[in-house]
Short mmCIF file of C-alpha atoms and ligand atoms in Angstrom, two decimals:
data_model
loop_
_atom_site.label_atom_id
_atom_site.label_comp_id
_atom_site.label_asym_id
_atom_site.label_seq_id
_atom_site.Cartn_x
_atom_site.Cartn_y
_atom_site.Cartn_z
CA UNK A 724 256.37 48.59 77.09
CA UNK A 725 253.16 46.93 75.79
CA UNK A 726 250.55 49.15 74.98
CA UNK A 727 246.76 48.29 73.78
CA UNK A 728 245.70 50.02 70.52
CA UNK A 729 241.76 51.28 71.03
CA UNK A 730 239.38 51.12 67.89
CA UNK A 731 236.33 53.15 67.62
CA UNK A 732 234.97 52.08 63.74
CA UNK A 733 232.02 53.54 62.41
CA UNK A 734 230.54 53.00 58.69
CA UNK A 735 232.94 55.65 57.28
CA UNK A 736 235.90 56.55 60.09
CA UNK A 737 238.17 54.78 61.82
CA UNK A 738 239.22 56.69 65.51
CA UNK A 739 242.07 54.84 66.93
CA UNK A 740 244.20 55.42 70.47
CA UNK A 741 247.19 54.31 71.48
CA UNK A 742 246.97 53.74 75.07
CA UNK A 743 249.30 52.44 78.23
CA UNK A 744 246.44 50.88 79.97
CA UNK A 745 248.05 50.75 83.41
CA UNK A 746 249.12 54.81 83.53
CA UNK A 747 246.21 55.63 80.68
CA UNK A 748 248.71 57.28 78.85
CA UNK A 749 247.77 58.56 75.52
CA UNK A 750 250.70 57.23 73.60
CA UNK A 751 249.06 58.50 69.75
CA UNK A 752 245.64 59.16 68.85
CA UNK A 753 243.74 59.57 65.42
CA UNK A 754 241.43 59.71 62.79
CA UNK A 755 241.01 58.54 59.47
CA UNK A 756 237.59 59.30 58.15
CA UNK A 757 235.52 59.82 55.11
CA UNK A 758 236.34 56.13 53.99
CA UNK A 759 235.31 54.97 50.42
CA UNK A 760 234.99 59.03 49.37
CA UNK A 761 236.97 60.33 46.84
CA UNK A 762 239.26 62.55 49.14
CA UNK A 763 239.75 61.07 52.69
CA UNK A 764 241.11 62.54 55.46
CA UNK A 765 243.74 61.37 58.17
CA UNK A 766 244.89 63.28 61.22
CA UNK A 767 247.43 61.39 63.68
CA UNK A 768 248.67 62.94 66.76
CA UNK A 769 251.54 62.28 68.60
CA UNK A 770 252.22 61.83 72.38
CA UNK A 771 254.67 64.88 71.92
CA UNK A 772 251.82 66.66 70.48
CA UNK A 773 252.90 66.94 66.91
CA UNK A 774 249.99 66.48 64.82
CA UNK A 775 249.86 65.37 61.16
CA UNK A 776 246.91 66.21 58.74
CA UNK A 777 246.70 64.54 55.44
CA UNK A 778 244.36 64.66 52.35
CA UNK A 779 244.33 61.22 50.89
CA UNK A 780 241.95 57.96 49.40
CA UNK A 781 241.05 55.35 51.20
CA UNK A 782 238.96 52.48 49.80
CA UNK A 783 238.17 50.71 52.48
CA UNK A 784 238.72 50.03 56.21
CA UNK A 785 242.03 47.99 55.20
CA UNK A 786 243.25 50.58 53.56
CA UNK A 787 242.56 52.82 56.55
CA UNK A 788 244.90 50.33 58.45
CA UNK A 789 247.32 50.79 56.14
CA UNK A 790 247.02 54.39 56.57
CA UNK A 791 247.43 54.67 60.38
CA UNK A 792 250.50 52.35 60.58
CA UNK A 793 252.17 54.62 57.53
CA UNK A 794 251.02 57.48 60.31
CA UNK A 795 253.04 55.80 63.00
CA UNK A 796 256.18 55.04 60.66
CA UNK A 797 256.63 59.26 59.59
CA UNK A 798 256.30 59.98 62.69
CA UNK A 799 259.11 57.61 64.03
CA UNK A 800 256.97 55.38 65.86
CA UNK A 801 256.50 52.54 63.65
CA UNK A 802 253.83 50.38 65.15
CA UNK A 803 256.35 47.40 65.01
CA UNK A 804 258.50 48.86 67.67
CA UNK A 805 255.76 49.80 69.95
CA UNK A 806 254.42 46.59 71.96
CA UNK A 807 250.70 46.47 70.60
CA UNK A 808 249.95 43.71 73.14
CA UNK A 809 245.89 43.73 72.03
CA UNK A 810 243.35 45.51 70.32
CA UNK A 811 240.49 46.40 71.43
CA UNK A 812 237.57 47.44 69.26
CA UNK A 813 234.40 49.26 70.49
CA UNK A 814 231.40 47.74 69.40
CA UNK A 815 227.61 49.04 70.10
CA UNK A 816 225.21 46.44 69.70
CA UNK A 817 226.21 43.04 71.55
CA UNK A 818 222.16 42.24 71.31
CA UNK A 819 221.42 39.55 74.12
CA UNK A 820 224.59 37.34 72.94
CA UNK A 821 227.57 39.40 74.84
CA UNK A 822 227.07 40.23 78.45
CA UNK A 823 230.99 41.31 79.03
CA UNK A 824 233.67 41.77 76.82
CA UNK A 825 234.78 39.11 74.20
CA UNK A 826 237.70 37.91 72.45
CA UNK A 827 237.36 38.00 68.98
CA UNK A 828 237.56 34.78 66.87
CA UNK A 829 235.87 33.88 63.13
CA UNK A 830 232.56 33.38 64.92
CA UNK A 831 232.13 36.21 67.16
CA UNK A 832 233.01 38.27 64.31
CA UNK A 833 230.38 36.85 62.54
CA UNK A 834 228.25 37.54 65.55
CA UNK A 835 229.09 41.15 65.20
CA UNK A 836 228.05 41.31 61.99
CA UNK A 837 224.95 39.54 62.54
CA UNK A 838 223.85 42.28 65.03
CA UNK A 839 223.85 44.37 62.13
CA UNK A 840 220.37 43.56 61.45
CA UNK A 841 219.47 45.78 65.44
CA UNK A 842 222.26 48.21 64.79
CA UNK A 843 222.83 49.29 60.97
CA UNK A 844 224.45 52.31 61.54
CA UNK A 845 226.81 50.93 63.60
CA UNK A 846 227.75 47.56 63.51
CA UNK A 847 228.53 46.84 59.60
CA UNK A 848 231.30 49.61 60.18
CA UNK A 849 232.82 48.20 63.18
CA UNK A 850 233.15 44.59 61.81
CA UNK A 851 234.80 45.98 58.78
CA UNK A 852 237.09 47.54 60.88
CA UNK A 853 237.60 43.86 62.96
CA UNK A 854 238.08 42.15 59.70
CA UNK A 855 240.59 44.73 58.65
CA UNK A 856 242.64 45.05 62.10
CA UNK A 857 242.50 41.77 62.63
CA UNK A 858 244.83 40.96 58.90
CA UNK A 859 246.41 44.16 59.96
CA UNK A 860 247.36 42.70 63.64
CA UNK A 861 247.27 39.05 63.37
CA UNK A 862 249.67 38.40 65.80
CA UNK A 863 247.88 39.70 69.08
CA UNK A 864 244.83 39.06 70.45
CA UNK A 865 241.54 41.54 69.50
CA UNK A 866 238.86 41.72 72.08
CA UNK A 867 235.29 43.45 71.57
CA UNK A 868 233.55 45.80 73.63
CA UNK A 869 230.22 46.08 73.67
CA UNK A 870 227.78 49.61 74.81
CA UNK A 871 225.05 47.59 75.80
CA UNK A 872 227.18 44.77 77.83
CA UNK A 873 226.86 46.67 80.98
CA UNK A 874 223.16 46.69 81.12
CA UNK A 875 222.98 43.06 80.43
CA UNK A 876 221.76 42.96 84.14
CA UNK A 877 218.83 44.96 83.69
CA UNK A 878 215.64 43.15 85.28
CA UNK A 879 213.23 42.05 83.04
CA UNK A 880 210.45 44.42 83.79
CA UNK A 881 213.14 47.23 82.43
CA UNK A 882 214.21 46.07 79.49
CA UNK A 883 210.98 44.27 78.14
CA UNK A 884 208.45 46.55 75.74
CA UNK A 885 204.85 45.99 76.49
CA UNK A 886 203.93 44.24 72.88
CA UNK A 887 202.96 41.31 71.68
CA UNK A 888 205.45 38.84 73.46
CA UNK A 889 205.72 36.72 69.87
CA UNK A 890 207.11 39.91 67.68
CA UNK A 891 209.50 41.00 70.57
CA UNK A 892 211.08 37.82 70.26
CA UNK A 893 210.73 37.33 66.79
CA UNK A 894 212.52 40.51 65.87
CA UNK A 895 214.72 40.75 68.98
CA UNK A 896 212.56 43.97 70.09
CA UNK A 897 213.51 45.03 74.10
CA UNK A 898 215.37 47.48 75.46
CA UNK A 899 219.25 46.74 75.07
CA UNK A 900 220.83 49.82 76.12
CA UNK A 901 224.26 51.89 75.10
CA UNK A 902 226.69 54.27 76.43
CA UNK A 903 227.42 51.39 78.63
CA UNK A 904 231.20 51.32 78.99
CA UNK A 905 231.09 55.40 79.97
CA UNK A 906 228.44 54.21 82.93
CA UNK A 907 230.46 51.93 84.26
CA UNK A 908 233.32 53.54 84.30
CA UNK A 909 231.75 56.48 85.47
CA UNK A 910 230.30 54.88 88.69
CA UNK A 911 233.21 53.06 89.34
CA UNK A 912 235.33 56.27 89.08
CA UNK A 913 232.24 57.90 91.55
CA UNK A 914 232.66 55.20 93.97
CA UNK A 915 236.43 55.67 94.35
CA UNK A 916 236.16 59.49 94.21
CA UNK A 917 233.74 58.62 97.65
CA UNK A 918 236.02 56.35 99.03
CA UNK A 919 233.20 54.00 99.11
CA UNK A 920 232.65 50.40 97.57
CA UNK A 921 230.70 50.68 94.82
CA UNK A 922 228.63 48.02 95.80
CA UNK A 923 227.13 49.61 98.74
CA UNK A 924 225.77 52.28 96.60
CA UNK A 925 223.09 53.40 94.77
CA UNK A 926 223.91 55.99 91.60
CA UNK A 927 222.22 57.73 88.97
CA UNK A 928 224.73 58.53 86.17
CA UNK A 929 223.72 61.33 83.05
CA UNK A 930 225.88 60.93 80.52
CA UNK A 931 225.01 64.11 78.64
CA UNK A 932 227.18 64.25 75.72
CA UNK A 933 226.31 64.92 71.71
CA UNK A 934 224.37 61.58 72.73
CA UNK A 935 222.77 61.23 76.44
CA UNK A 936 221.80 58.67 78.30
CA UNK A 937 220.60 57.70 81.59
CA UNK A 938 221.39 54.94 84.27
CA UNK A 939 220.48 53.74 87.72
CA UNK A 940 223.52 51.68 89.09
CA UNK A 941 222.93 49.58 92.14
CA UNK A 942 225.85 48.35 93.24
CA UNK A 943 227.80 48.75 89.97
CA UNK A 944 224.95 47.03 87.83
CA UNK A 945 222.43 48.84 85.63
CA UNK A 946 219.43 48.11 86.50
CA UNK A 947 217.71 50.48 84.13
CA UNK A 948 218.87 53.35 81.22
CA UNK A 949 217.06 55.44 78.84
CA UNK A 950 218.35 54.15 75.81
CA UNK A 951 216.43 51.61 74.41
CA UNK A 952 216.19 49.33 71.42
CA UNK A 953 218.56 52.18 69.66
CA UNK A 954 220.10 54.96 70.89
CA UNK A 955 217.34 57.01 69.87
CA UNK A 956 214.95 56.56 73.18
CA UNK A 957 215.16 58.48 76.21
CA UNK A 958 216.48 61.62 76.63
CA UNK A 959 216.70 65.17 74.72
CA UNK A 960 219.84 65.05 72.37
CA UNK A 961 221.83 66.80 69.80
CA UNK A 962 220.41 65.23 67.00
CA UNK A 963 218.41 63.19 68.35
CA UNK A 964 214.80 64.14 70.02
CA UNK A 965 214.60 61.12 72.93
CA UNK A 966 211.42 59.30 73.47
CA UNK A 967 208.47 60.01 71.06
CA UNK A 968 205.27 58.57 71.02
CA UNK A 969 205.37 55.88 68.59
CA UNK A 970 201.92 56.98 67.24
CA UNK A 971 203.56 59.71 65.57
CA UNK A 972 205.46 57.57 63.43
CA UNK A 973 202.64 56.17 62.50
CA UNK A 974 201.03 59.40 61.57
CA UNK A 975 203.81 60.38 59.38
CA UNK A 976 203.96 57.02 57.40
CA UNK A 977 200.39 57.77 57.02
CA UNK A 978 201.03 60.90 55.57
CA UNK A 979 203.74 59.91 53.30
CA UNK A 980 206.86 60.03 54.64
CA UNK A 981 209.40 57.51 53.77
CA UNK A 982 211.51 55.16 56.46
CA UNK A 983 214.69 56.90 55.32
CA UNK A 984 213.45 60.14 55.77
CA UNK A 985 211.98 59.56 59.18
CA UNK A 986 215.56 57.52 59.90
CA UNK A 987 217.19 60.96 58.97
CA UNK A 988 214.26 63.06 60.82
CA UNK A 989 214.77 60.65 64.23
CA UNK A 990 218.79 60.79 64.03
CA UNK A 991 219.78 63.64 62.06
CA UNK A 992 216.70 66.40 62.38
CA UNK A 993 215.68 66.36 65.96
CA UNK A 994 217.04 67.67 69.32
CA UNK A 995 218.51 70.42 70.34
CA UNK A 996 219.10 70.17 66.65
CA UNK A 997 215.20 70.59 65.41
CA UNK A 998 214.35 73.05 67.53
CA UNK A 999 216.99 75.29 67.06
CA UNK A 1000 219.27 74.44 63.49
CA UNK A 1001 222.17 73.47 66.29
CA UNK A 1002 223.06 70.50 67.94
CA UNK A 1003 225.82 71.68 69.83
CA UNK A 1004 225.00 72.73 73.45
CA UNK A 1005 227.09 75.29 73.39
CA UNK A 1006 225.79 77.27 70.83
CA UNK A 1007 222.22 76.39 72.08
CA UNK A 1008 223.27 78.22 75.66
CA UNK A 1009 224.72 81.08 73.67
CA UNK A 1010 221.56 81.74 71.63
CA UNK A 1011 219.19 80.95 74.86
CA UNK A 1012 221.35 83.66 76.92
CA UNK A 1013 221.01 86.28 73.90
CA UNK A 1014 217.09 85.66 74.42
CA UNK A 1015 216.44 83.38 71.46
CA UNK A 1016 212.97 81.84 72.46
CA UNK A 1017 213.36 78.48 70.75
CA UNK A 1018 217.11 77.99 72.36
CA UNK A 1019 215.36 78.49 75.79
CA UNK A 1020 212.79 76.23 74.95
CA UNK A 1021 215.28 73.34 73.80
CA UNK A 1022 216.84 73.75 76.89
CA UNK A 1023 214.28 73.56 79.24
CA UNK A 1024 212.70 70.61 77.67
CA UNK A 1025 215.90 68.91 77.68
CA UNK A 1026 216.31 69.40 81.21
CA UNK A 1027 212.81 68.22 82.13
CA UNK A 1028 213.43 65.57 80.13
CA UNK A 1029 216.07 64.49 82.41
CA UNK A 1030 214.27 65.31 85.66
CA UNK A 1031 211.78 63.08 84.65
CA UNK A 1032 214.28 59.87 84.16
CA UNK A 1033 216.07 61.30 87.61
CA UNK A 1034 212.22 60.73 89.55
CA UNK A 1035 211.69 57.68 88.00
CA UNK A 1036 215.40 56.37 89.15
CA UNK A 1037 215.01 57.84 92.95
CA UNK A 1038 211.92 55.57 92.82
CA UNK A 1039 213.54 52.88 91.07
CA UNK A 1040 216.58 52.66 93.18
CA UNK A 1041 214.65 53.61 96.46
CA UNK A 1042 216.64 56.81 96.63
CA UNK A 1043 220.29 57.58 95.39
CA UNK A 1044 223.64 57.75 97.38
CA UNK A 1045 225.07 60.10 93.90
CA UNK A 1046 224.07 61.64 91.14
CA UNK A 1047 226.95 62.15 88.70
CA UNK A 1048 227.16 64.18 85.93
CA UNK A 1049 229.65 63.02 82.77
CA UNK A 1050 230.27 64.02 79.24
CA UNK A 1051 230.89 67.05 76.99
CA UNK A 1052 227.62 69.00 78.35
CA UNK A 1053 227.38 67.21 81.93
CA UNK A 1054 230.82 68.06 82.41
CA UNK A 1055 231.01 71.26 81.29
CA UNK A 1056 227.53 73.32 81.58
CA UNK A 1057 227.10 74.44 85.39
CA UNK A 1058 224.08 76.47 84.74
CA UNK A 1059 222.13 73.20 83.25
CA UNK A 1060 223.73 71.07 86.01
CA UNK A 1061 222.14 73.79 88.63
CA UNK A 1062 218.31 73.99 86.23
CA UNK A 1063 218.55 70.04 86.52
CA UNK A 1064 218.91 69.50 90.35
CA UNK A 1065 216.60 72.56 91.07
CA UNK A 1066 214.10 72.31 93.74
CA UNK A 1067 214.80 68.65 94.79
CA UNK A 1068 215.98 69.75 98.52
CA UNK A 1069 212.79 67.26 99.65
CA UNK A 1070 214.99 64.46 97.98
CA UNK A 1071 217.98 65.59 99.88
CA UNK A 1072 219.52 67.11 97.08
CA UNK A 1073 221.47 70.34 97.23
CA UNK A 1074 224.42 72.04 94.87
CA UNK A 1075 226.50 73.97 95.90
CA UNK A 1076 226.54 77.21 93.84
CA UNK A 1077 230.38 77.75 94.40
CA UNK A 1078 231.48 73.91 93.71
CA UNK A 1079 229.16 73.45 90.72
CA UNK A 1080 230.54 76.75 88.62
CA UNK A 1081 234.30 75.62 89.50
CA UNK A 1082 236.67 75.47 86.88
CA UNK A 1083 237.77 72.32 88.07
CA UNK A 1084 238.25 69.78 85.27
CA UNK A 1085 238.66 66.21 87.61
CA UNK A 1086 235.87 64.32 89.25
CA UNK A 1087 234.60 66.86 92.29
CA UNK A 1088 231.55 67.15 94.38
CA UNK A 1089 229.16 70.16 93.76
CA UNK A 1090 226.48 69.10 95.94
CA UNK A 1091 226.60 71.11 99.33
CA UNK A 1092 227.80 69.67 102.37
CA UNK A 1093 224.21 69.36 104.17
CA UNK A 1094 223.05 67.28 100.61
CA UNK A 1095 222.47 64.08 101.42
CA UNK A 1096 222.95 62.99 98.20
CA UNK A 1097 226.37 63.51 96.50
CA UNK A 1098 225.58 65.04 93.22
CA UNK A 1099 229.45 65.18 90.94
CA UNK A 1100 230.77 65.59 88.16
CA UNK A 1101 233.59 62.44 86.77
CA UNK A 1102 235.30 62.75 83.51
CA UNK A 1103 234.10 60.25 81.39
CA UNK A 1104 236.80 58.15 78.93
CA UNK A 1105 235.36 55.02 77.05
CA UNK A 1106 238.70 54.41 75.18
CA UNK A 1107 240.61 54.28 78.72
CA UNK A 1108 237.81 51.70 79.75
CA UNK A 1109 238.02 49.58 76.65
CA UNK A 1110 241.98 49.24 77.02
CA UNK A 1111 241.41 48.44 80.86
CA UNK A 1112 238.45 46.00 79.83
CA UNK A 1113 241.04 44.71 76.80
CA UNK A 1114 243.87 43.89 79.34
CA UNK A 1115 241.87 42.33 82.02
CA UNK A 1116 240.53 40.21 79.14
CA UNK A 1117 243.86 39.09 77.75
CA UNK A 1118 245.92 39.24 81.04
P1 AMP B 1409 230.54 64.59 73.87
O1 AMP B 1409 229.61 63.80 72.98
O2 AMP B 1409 230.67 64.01 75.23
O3 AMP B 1409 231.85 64.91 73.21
O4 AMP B 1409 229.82 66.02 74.10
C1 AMP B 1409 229.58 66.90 73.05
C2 AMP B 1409 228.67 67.99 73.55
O5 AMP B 1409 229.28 68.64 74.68
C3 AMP B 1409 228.37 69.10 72.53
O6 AMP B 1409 226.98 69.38 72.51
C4 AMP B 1409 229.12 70.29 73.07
O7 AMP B 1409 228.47 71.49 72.79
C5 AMP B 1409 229.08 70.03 74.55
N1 AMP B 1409 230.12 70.79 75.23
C6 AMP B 1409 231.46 70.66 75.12
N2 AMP B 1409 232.10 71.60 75.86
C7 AMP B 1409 231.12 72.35 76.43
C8 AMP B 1409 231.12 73.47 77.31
N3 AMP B 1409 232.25 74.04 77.71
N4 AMP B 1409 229.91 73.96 77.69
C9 AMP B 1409 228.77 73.38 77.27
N5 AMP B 1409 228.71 72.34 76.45
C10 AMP B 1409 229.86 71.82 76.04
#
């Protein structure tokens, strides 16, 4: 059996699945986080569902290698005996350079790490991890997927800022893009849900998650998203507050605050998070339904927020064959699915009250059968994507 081992590296964790890419079989799954602290922390999960939990160092993002094959060996599995055919590592920033995924050699590492400079929360992490998976697994080929490779087709006019022409291209400043790999897998998924080729369709796809995105797909290409030069543009998030007009920033400097504590203010502080002291969406509803003023108010400017990107992608696409909803709060939160597509029966979009609360976990239609858009929900699963993308790549 060869399997393809999934890597999603950030600056202190690594999150790794085992995965059969042709069933999408989770064959292990874990987590080894809190990196380079004095007490680290592995869990490793089994395809039988035991789980193991350990308390332990780890340096470095070798020795977090070390410590998810020593996972695999107590729980019988040892990593020898189980095919790894490839690895594939998530990666968030591919800049301009990587337009699909890419097999990883001494350059394109360096590549990687280069992008650091546009993404330094994320990309220093991830080619630690490469580095370290790559001694770890020298023997099999490791491929890199990139968030912002799928809206590499973007049309100039989307992904260009307005400012002077010389600094954009100076500093690499224009809209790259992220959450890429859940959109397309999202509206491909969509397109075979409708029995339709995705190429004769037109889709707007929220990915509303802890982060949340927006993207018009015309026939399986992004042509525009709401993420921008970071993932900090667009829409309404958990921690994150979506676009901002950059003259507050200004404003702020002015008055004395420093970059880090704006960094922390723009990533950390803001959301659902700054208005209410939560950034989960869960809690947010709970509060909002026991009449907590400021809970209501994150909510309803988080879905405005999003009706606002959904007008401007009806326009931009001409109108929409689907609308599909994906990710932790997409997927799960009927009542903001039903506030979001309220009152846009002149765009030929109806729910269905009945569909949209199901308990249905799969990808279904909510909208009503007189809609003449299709408005559903798909399951999201970036690591399922990566191992396809991984195995396409490396045959
Ligand atoms: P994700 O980043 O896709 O894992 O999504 C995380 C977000 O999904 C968090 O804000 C959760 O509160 C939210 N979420 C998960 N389950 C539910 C649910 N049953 N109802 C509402 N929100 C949920």
């Amino acid at each position: 059996m060869s399997s393809i081992l999934v890597i999603n590296a950030g600056s202190s964790s690594v999150k790794y699945q085992l995965i059969e890419p042709q069933t999408e079989e989770r064959l292990a799954s874990g987590l080894v986080e809190r990196i380079g602290e004095p007490e680290g922390r592995l869990v490793h999960r089994s395809d039988d569902g035991r789980e193991e939990e350990r308390r332990v160092h780890v340096a470095d993002h070798t020795a977090a290698f070390a410590e998810m094959v020593a996972a695999f060996e107590r729980a019988g599995t040892p990593v020898a005996a189980l095919g790894i055919a490839a690895v594939g590592h998530r990666v968030v920033q591919g800049g301009s350079v990587f337009s699909a995924p890419t097999r990883i050699d001494d350059l394109v590492a360096a590549q990687i790490l280069e992008l650091g400079s546009l993404a330094p929360l994320h990309n220093p992490g991830q080619h630690q991890a490469i580095v370290a998976a790559r001694e770890r697994f020298p023997g099999v080929p490791h491929v890199a997927v990139f968030d912002t490779a799928f809206h590499q087709t973007m049309p100039q006019e989307a992904y260009a800022y307005a400012i002077d022409s010389g600094v954009a291209e100076r500093h690499g400043i224009r809209r790259y893009g992220f959450h890429g790999t859940s959109h397309q897998v999202v509206s491909r998924r969509a397109a075979e849900f409708l029995g339709r080729p995705i190429e004769s369709l037109r889709q707007i796809v929220l990915h509303l998650g802890n982060g949340a995105s927006a993207c018009a797909v015309a026939a399986g290409r992004s042509i525009d998203t709401s993420m921008g030069f970071t993932p900090l543009e667009g829409l309404v998030m958990g921690t994150r507050g979506g676009d901002l007009d950059p003259g507050a920033l200004l404003h702020l400097l002015r008055e004395g605050y420093a970059v880090d504590e704006l960094d922390r203010l723009l990533n950390h502080g803001s959301g659902l998070l700054g208005f209410t002291g939560t950034g989960d969406f869960r809690d947010v509803r709970a509060a909002a339904d026991a009449g907590d003023d400021e809970a209501a108010l994150a909510i309803a400017v988080y879905a405005h927020r999003v009706r606002r990107y959904l007008g401007a992608y009806l326009v931009e696409l001409g109108g929409a064959d689907a609308i599909v909803f994906t990710a932790g709060v997409g997927e799960n939160n009927a009542a903001l699915r039903a506030e979001i597509c309220a009152g846009l029966e002149w765009f030929g979009i109806r729910i269905d009250g009945s569909r949209n609360e199901s308990p249905d976990r799969g990808a279904r239609r909510i909208s009503a059968d007189d809609s003449r858009v299709e408005v559903l929900v798909v399951p999201t699963d970036e690591e399922a994507e990566i191992a396809r993308q991984t195995r396409a790549l490396v045959g």
